[in-house]
CSV table of C-alpha atoms in Angstrom, one decimal:
chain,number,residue,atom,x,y,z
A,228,UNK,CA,114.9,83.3,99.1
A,229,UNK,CA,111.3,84.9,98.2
A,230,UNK,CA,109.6,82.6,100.8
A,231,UNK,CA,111.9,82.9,103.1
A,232,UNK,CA,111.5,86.5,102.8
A,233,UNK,CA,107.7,86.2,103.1
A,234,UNK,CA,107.4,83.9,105.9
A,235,UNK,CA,110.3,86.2,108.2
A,236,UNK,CA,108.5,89.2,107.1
A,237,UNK,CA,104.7,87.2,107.8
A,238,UNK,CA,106.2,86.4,111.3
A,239,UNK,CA,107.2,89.6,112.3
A,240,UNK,CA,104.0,91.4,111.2
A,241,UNK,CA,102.8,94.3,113.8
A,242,UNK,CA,99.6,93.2,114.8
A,243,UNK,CA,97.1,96.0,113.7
A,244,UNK,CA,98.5,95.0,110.3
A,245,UNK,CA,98.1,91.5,110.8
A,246,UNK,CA,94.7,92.1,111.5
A,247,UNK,CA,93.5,94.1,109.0
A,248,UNK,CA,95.0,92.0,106.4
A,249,UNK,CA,93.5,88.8,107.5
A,250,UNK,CA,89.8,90.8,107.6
A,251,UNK,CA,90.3,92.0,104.2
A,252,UNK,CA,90.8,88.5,102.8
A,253,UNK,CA,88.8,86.4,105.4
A,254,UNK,CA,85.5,88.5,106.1
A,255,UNK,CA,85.6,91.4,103.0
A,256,UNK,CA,82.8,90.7,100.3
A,257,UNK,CA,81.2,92.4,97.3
A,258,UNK,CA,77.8,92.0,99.4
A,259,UNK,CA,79.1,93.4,102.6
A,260,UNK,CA,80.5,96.2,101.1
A,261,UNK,CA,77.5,97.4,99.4
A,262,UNK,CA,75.9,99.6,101.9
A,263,UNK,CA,79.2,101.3,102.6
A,264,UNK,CA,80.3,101.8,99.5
A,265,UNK,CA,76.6,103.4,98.6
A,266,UNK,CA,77.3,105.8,101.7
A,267,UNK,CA,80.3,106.8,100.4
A,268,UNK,CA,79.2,107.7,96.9
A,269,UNK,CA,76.1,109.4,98.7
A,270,UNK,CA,78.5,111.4,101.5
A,271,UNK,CA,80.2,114.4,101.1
A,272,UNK,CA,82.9,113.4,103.4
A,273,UNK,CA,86.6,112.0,102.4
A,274,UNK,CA,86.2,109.3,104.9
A,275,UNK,CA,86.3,106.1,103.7
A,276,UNK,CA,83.3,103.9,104.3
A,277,UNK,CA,84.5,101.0,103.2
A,278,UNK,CA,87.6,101.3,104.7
A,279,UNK,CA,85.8,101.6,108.1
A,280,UNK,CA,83.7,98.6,107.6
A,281,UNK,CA,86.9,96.5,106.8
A,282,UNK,CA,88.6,97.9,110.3
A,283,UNK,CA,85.6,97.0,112.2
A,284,UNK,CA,86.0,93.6,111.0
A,285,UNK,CA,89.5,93.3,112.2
A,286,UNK,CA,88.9,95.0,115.7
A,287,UNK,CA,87.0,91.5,116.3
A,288,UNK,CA,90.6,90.1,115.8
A,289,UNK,CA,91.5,91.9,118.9
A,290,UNK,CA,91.6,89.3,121.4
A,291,UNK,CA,92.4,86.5,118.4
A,292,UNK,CA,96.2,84.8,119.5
A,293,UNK,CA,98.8,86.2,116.8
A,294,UNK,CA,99.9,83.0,116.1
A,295,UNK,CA,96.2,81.6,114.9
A,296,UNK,CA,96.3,85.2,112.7
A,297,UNK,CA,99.5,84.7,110.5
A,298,UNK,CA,98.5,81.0,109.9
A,299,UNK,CA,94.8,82.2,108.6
A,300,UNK,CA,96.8,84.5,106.8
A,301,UNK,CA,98.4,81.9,105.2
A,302,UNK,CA,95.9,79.6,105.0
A,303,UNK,CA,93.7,82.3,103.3
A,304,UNK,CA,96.2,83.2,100.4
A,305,UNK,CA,96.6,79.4,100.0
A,306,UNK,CA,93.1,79.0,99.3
A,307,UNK,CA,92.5,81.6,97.0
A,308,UNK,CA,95.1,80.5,94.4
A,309,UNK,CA,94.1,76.8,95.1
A,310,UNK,CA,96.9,75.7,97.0
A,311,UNK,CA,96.7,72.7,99.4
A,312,UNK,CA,97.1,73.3,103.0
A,313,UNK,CA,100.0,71.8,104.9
A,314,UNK,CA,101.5,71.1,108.1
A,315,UNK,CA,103.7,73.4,109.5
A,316,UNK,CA,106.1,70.7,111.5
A,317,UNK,CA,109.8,72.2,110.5
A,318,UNK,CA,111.0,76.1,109.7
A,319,UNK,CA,111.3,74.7,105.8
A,320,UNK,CA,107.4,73.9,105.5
A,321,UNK,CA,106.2,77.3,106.1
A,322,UNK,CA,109.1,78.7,103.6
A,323,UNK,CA,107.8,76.2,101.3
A,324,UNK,CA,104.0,77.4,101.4
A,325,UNK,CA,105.2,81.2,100.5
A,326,UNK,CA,107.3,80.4,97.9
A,327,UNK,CA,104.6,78.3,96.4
A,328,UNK,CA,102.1,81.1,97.1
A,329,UNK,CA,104.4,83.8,95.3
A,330,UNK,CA,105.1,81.8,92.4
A,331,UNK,CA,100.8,81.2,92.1
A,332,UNK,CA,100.0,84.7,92.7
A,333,UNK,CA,102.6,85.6,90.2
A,334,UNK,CA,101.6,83.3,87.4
A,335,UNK,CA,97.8,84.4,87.8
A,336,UNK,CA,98.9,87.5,87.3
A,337,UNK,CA,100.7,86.8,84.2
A,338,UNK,CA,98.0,85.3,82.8
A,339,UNK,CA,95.0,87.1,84.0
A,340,UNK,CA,96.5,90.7,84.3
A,341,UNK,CA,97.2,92.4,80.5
A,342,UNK,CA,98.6,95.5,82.5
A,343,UNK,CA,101.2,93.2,84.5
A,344,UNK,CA,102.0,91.1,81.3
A,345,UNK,CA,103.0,94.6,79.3
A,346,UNK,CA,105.0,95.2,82.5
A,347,UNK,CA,107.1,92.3,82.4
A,348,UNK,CA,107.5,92.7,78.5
A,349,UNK,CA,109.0,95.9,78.5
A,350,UNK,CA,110.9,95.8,81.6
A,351,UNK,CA,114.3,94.8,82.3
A,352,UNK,CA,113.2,92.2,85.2
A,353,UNK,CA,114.7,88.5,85.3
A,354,UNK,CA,111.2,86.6,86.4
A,355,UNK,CA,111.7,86.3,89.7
A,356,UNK,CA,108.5,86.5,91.0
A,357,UNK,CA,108.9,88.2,94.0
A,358,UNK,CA,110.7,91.1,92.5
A,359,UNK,CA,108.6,91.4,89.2
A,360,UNK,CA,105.1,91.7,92.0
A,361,UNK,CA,106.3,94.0,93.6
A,362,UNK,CA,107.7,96.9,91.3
A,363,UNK,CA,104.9,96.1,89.5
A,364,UNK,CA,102.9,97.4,92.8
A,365,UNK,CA,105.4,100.4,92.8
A,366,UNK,CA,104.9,101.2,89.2
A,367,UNK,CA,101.3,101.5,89.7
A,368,UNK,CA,101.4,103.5,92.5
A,369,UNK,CA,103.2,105.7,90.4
A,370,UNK,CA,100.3,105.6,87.6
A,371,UNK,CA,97.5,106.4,89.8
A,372,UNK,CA,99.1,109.5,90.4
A,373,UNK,CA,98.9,110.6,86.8
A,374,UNK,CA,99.3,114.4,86.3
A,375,UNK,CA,97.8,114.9,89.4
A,376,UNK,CA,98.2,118.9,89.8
A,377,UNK,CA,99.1,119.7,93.6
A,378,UNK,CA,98.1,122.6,95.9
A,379,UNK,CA,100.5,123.9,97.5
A,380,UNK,CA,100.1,122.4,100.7
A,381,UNK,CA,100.2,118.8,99.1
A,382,UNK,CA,103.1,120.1,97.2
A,383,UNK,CA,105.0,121.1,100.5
A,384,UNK,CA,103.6,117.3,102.2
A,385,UNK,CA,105.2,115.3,99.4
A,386,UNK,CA,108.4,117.4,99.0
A,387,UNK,CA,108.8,116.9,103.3
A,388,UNK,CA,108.0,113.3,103.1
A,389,UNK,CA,110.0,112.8,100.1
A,390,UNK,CA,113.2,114.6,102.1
A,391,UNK,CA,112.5,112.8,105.0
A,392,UNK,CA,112.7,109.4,103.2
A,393,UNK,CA,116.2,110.6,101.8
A,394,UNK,CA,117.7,111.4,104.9
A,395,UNK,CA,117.1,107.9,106.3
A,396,UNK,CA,119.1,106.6,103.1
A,397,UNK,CA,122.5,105.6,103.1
A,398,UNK,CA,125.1,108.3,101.7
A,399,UNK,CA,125.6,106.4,99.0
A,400,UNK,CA,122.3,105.8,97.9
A,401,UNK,CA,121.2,109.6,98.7
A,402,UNK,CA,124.2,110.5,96.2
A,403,UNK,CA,122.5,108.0,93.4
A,404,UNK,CA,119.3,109.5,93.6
A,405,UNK,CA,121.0,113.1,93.7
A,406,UNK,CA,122.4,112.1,90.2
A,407,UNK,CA,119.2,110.7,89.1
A,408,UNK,CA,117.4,113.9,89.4
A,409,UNK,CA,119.7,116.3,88.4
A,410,UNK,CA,120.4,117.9,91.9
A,411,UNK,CA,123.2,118.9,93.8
A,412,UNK,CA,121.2,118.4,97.1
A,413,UNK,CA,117.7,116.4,98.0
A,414,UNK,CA,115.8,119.1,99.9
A,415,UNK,CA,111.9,119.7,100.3
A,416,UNK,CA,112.1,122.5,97.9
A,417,UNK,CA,114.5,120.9,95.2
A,418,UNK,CA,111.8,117.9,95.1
A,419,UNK,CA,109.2,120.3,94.8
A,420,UNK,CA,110.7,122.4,92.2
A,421,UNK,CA,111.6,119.1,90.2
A,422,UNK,CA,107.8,117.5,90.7
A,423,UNK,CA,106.6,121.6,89.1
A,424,UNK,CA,109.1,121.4,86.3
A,425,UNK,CA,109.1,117.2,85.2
A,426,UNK,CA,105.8,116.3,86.8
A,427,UNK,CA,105.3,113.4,89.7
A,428,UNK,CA,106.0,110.4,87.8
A,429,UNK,CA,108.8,110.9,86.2
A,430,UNK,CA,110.4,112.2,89.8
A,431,UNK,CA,109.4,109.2,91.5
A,432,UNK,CA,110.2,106.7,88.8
A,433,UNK,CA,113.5,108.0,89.2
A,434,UNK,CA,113.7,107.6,93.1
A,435,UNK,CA,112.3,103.7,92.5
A,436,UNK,CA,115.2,102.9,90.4
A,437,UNK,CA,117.2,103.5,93.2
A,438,UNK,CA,115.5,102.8,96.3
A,439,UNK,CA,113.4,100.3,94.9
A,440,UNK,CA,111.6,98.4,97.7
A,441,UNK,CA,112.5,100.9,100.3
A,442,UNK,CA,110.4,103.3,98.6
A,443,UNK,CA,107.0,101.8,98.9
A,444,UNK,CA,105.8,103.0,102.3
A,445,UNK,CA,106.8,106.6,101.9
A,446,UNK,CA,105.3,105.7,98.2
A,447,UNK,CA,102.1,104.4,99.4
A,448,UNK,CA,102.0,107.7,102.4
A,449,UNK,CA,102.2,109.9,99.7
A,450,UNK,CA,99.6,108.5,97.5
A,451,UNK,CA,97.2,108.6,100.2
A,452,UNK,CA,97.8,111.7,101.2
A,453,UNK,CA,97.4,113.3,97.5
A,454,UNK,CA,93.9,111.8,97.6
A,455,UNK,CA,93.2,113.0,100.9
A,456,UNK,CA,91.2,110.4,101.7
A,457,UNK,CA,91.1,109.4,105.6
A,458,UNK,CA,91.4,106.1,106.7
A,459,UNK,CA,92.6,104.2,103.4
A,460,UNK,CA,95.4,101.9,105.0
A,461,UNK,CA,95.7,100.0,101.2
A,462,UNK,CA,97.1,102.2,98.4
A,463,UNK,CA,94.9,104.2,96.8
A,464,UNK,CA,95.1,102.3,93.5
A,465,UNK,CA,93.8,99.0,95.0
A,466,UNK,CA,91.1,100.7,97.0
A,467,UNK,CA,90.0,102.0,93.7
A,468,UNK,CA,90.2,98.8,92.1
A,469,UNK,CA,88.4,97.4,94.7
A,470,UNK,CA,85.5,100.0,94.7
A,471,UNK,CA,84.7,99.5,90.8
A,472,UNK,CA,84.4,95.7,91.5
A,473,UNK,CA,81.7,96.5,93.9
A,474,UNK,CA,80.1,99.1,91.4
A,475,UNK,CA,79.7,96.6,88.7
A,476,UNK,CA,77.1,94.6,91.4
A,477,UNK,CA,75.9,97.8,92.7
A,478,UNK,CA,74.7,98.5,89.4
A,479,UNK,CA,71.1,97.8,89.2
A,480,UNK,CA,71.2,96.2,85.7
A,481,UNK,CA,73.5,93.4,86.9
A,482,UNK,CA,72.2,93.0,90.4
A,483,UNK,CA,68.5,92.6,89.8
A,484,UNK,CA,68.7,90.4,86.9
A,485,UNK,CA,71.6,88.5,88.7
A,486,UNK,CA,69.0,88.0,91.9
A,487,UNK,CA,66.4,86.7,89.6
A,488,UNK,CA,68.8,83.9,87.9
A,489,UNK,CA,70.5,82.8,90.8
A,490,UNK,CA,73.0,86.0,91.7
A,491,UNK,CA,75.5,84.1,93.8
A,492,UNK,CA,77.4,82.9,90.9
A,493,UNK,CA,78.5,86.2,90.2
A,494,UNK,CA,79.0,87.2,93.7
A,495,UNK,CA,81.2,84.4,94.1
A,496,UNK,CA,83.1,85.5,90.9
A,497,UNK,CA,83.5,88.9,91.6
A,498,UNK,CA,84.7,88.1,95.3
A,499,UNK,CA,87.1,86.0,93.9
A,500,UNK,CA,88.4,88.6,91.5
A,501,UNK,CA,88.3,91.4,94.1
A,502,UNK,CA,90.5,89.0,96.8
A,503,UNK,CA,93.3,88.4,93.8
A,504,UNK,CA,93.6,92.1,92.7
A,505,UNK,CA,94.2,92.8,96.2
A,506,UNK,CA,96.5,89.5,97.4
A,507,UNK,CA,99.4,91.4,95.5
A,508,UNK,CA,99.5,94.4,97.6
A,509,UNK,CA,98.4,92.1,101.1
A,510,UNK,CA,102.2,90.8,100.1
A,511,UNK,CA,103.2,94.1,100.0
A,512,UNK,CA,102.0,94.7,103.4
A,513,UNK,CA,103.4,91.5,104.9
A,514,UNK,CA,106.7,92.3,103.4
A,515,UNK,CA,106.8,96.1,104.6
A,516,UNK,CA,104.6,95.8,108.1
A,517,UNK,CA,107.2,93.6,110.2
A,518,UNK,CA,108.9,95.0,113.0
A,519,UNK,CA,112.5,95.1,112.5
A,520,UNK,CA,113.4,95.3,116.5
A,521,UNK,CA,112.8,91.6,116.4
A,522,UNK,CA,113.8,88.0,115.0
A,523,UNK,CA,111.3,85.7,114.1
A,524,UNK,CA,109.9,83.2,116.3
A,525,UNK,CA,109.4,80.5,113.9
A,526,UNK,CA,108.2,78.3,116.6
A,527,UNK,CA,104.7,79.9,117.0
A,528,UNK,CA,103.1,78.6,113.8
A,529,UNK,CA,104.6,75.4,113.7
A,530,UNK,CA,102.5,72.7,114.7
A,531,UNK,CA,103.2,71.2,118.3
């Protein structure tokens, strides 16, 4: 059911999303991202350089056929966990692929990620992979919040998107989380007043409980916003992530030294690293980026 889940969702990307993805695995590298991510460190602005270099590469997608995107797409988290490119001839071979690419991603995780390791140790989760990646991704979106103290306006933002998100529950559900919290009703206000007294984590590790996978956009909004950086379209934890992988070559300690031995050994490690602690959350955004007005048209990435 996972890569069936994948390959529906993969197929009814929205194609700014499908675009952006397939730049930030296909044409993103430590080297590229060197001058931006100096401007950034240098600027005084909350715009994201590097963030801007990525969506530059994907506007030269523009005019690129859909159908040639979400198999690159494929083909690009195939290749990063070693996976053999096949034919697409029948619906089944493309399930096939994303199944085989969750349960790769999943078990690199488990072996090359303490943090995810811990996770699946002291949570309740039967190992399916699908499930255990992504509220892992959740729970970290949580973490990078921390004690974050708000203003007020970023108090009133999250309590608004958080009682937007509600309303567009089910009853049921809405009741649930009501419980959860301690609340008689989910309003702006009662949210903020519970993120004031219990803090942010606690508040949304409730709501995730609940929602679970529902949450994550509204989740990854928030985050976002908090930071009040402009133009980060991955959450925030993965752009930092990202951005410390480039300062370890930025540093001039490793890159001089690794210029006179022969540097692109490192480069090539470090890109590596940087595409598979960011292949988790481009799942995330295949899975939570389709458009739900319409059915998958399974016939546009099979082979003729």
């Amino acid at each position: 059911m996972s890569g069936l889940n994948m390959a529906e969702s993969l197929l009814l990307m929205e194609k700014d999303s499908l675009r952006f993805n397939y730049a930030l695995l296909h044409d993103s590298n430590i080297l590229k991202m060197l001058l931006p991510f100096a401007k950034e460190k240098l600027s005084k602005s909350k715009k994201s350089e590097i963030m801007e270099m990525i969506n530059d590469e994907a506007n030269k997608y523009k005019y690129t056929p859909t159908p040639q995107l979400k198999r690159g797409l494929l083909k690009e988290l195939g290749d990063l966990y070693n996976i053999p490119h096949r034919e697409y001839v029948v619906k089944q071979d493309i399930v096939d692929q994303c199944e085989r690419i969750i349960d790769r991603m999943f078990l690199d995780m488990k072996s090359s990620n303490k943090k995810f390791k811990a996770f699946l140790n002291n949570s309740n989760l039967s190992e399916n992979p699908l499930d255990a990646i992504t509220k892992y991704q959740m729970m970290n979106l949580i973490e990078s919040i921390g004690d974050h103290k708000f203003d007020p306006r970023q108090m009133k933002e999250v309590g608004d998107s958080l009682e937007e998100f509600f309303n567009d529950l089910p009853e049921t559900q809405q009741k649930r989380i009501a419980e959860k919290l301690g609340i008689n009703n989910i309003t702006s206000s009662s949210i903020q007043q519970l993120i004031a007294t219990n803090g942010t984590a606690v508040v949304f590790a409730a709501i995730v409980q609940v929602a679970g996978f529902a949450f994550y956009t509204t989740l990854t909004s928030v985050v976002a916003g908090i930071f009040g950086f402009v133009g980060i379209t991955l959450p925030f934890v993965f752009y930092t992530t990202m951005t410390s992988l480039v300062a370890v070559v930025a540093n001039p300690l490793i890159f001089l030294p690794a210029l006179l031995i022969g540097g692109s050994f490192l480069l090539h490690k470090q890109n590596i690293k940087m595409k598979k602690a960011i292949s988790p959350v481009v799942l995330m955004q295949i899975l939570t980026s389709a458009d739900s007005g319409k059915e998958p048209e399974w016939e546009e990435i099979l082979n003729g």
